[in-house]
mmCIF file of C-alpha atoms in Angstrom:
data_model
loop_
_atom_site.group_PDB
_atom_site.id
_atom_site.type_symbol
_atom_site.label_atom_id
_atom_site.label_comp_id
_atom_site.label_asym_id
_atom_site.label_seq_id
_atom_site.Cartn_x
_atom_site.Cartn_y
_atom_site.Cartn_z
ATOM 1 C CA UNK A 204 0.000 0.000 0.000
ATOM 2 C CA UNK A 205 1.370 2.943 -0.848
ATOM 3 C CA UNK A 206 -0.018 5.488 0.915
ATOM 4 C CA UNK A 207 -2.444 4.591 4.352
ATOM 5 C CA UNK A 208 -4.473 6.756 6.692
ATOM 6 C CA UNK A 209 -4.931 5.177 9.950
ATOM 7 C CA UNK A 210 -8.334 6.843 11.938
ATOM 8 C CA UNK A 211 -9.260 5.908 15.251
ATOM 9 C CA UNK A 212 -12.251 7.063 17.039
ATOM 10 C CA UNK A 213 -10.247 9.575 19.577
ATOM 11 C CA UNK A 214 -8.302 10.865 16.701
ATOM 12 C CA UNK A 215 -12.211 11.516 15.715
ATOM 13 C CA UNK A 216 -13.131 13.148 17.907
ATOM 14 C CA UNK A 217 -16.290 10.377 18.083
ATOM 15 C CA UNK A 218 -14.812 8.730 21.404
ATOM 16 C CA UNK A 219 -16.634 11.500 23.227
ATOM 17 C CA UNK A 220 -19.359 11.536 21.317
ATOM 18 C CA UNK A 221 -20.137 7.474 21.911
ATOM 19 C CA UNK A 222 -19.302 7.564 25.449
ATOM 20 C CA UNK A 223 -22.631 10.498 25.585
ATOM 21 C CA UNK A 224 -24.740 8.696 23.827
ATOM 22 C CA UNK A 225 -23.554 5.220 25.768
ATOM 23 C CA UNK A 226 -24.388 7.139 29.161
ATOM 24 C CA UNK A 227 -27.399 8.295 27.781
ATOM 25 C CA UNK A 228 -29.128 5.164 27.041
ATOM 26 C CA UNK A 229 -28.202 3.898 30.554
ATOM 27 C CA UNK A 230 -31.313 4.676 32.297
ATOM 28 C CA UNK A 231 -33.612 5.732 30.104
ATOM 29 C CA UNK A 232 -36.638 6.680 32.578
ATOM 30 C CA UNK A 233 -36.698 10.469 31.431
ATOM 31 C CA UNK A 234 -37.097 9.310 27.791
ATOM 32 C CA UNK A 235 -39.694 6.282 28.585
ATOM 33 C CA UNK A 236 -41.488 9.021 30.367
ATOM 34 C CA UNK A 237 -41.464 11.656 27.550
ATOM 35 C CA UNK A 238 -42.690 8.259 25.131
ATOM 36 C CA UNK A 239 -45.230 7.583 28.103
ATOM 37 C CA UNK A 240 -46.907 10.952 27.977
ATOM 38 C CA UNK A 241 -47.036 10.934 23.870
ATOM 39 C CA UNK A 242 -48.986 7.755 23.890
ATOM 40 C CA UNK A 243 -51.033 8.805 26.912
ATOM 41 C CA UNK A 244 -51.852 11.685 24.904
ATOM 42 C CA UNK A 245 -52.667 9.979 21.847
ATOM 43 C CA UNK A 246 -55.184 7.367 23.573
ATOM 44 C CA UNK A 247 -56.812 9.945 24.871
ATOM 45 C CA UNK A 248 -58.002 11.626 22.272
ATOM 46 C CA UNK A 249 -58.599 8.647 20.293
ATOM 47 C CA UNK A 250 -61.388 7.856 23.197
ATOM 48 C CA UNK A 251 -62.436 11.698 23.378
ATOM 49 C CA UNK A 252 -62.242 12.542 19.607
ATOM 50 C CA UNK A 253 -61.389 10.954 16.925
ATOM 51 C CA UNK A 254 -63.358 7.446 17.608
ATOM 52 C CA UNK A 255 -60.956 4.975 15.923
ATOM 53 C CA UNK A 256 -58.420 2.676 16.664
ATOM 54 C CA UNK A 257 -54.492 3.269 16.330
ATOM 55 C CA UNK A 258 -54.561 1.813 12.888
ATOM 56 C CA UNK A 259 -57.373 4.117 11.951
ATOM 57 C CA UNK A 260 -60.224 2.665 11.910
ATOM 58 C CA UNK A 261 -63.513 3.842 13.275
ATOM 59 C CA UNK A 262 -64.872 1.806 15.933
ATOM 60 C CA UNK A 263 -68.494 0.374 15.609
ATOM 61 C CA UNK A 264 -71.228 2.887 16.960
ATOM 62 C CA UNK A 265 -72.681 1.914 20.921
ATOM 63 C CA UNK A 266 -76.701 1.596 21.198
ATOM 64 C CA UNK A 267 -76.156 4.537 23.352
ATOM 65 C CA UNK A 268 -74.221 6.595 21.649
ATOM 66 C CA UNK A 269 -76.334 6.375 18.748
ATOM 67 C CA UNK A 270 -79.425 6.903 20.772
ATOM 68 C CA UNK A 271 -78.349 10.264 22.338
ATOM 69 C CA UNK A 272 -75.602 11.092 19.983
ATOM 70 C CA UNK A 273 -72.647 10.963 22.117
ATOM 71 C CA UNK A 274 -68.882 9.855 21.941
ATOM 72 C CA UNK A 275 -68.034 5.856 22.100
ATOM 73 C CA UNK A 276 -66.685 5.001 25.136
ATOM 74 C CA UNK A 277 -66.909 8.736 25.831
ATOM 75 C CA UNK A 278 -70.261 8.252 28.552
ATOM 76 C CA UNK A 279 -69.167 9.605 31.516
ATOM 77 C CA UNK A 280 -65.374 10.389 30.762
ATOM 78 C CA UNK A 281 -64.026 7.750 33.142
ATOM 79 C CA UNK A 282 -62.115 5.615 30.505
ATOM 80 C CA UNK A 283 -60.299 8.476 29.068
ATOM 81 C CA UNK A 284 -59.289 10.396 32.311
ATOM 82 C CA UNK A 285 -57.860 7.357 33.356
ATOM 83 C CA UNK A 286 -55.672 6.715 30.858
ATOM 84 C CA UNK A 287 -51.956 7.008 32.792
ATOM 85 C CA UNK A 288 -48.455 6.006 32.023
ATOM 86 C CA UNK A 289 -45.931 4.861 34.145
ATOM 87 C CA UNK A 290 -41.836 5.045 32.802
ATOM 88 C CA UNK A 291 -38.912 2.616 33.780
ATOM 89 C CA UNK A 292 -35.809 2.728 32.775
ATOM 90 C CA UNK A 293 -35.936 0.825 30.147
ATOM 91 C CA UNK A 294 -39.760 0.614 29.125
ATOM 92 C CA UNK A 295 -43.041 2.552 29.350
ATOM 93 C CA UNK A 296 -46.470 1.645 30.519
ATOM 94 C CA UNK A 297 -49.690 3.015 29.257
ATOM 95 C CA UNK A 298 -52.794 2.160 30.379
ATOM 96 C CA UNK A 299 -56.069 2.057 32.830
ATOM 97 C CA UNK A 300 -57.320 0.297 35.686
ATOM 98 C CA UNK A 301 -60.766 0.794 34.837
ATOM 99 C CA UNK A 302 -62.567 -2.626 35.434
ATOM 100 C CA UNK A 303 -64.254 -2.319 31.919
ATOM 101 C CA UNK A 304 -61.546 -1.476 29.854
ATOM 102 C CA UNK A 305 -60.297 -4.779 28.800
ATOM 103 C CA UNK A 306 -63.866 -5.618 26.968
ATOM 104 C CA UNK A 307 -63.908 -2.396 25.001
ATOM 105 C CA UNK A 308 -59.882 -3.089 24.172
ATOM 106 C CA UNK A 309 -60.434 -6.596 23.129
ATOM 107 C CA UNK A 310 -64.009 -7.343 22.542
ATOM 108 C CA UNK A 311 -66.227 -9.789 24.027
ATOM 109 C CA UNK A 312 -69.134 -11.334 25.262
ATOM 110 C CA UNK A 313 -71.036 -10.294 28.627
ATOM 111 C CA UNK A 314 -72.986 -12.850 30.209
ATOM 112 C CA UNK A 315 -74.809 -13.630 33.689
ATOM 113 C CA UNK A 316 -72.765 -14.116 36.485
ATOM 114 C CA UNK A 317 -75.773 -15.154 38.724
ATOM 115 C CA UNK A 318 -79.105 -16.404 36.897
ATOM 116 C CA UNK A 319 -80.079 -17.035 33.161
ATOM 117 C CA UNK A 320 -80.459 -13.237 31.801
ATOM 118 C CA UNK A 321 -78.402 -9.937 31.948
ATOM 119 C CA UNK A 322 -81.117 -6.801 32.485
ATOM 120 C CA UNK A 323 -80.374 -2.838 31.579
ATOM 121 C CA UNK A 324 -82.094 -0.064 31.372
ATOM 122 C CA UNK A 325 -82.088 1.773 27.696
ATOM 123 C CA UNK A 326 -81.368 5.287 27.691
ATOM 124 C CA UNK A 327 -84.732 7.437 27.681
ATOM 125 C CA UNK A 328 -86.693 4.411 29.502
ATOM 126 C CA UNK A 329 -87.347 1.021 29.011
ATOM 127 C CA UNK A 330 -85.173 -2.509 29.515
ATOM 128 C CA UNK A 331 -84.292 -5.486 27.924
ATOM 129 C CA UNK A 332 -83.876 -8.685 29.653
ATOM 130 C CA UNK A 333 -80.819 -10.551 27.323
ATOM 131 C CA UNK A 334 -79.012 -14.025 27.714
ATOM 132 C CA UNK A 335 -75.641 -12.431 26.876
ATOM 133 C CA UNK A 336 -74.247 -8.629 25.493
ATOM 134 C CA UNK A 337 -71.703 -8.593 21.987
ATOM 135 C CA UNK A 338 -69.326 -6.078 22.843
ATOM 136 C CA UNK A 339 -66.934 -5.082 19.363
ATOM 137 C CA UNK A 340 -63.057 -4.544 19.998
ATOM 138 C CA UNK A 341 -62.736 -0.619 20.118
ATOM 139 C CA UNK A 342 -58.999 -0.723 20.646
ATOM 140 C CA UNK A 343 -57.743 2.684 22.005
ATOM 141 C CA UNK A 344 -54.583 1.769 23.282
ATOM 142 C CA UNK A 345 -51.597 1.085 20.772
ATOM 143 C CA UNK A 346 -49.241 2.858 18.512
ATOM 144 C CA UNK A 347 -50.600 4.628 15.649
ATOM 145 C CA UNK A 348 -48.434 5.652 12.467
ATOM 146 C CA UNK A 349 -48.824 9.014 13.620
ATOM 147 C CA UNK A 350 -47.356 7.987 17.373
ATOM 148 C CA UNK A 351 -44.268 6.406 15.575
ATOM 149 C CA UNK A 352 -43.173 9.867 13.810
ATOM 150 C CA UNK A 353 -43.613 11.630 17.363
ATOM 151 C CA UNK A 354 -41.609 8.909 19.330
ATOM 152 C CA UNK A 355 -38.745 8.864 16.937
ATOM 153 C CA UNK A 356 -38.608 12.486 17.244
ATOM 154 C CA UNK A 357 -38.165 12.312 20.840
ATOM 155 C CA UNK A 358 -36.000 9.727 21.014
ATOM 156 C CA UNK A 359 -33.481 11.828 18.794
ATOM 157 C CA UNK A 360 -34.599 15.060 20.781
ATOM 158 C CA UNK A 361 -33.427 13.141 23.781
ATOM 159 C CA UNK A 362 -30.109 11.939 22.536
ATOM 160 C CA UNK A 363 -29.052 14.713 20.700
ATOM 161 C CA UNK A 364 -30.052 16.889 23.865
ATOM 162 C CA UNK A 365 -27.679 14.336 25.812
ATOM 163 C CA UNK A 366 -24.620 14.739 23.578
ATOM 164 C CA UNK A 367 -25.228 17.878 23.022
ATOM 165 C CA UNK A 368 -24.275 18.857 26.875
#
């Protein structure tokens, strides 16, 4: 070889630079939680606005909120002031502990826990006496295309914020 060009990583100047972003990633709580609160955000105004899952599509209507023209899974508010987060160091949590919030996640079918028949009241008066209750999957919590393009931003806010200093 006639001529050669021998680079390390000091001579660089990147030595520094890895060692920032290698002490960054150690304990990644702030970051998790900065994830946390995007998706938090996100699921909650997919239950308070928008209507539709993280892949975008619009749930199926409720009797109810057909009959007096209100959100899905938007009755009281409960489900959607619920929705928390909680950030480790290496992960993020986002969720509810709202008894009913698995069967509007997932879907399902409602029957008697005691006796043959389920009975409700209908909005406006009336009631139905029922064997079992269909309940459609109106998933509200995941990651939506949208969520991806906001959590890759923060994760490079983040680092570059760590190296940066």
């Amino acid at each position: 070889m006639a001529v050669t060009l021998i680079a390390n990583l000091e001579l660089m100047g990147m030595k520094a630079v890895i060692g920032a972003y290698a002490a960054a990633g150690e304990d990644l709580t702030p970051l998790m939680d900065m994830c946390g609160a995007l998706l938090e955000a996100s699921t909650k105004d997919r239950i308070r606005d928008t209507n539709q899952s993280p892949d975008g599509v619009p749930w199926s209507p409720s009797f109810r909120s057909v009959f007096d023209g209100g959100k899905i899974l938007s009755d009281s508010g409960r489900l959607g002031d619920s929705i928390t987060h909680i950030a480790g160091p290496n992960s993020v949590e986002v969720g509810t502990n709202v008894i009913y919030a698995g069967i509007h996640q997932t879907g399902g079918i409602i029957q008697a826990k005691a006796g043959y028949a389920l009975a409700f009241a209908f909005p406006g008066g009336g009631f139905a006496v029922v064997e079992d209750v269909s309940i459609p999957a109106r998933p509200y919590l995941g990651i939506s295309t949208e969520d991806r393009g906001d959590l890759t931003a923060a994760v490079v806010t983040y680092f570059d914020s760590k190296v940066a200093q």
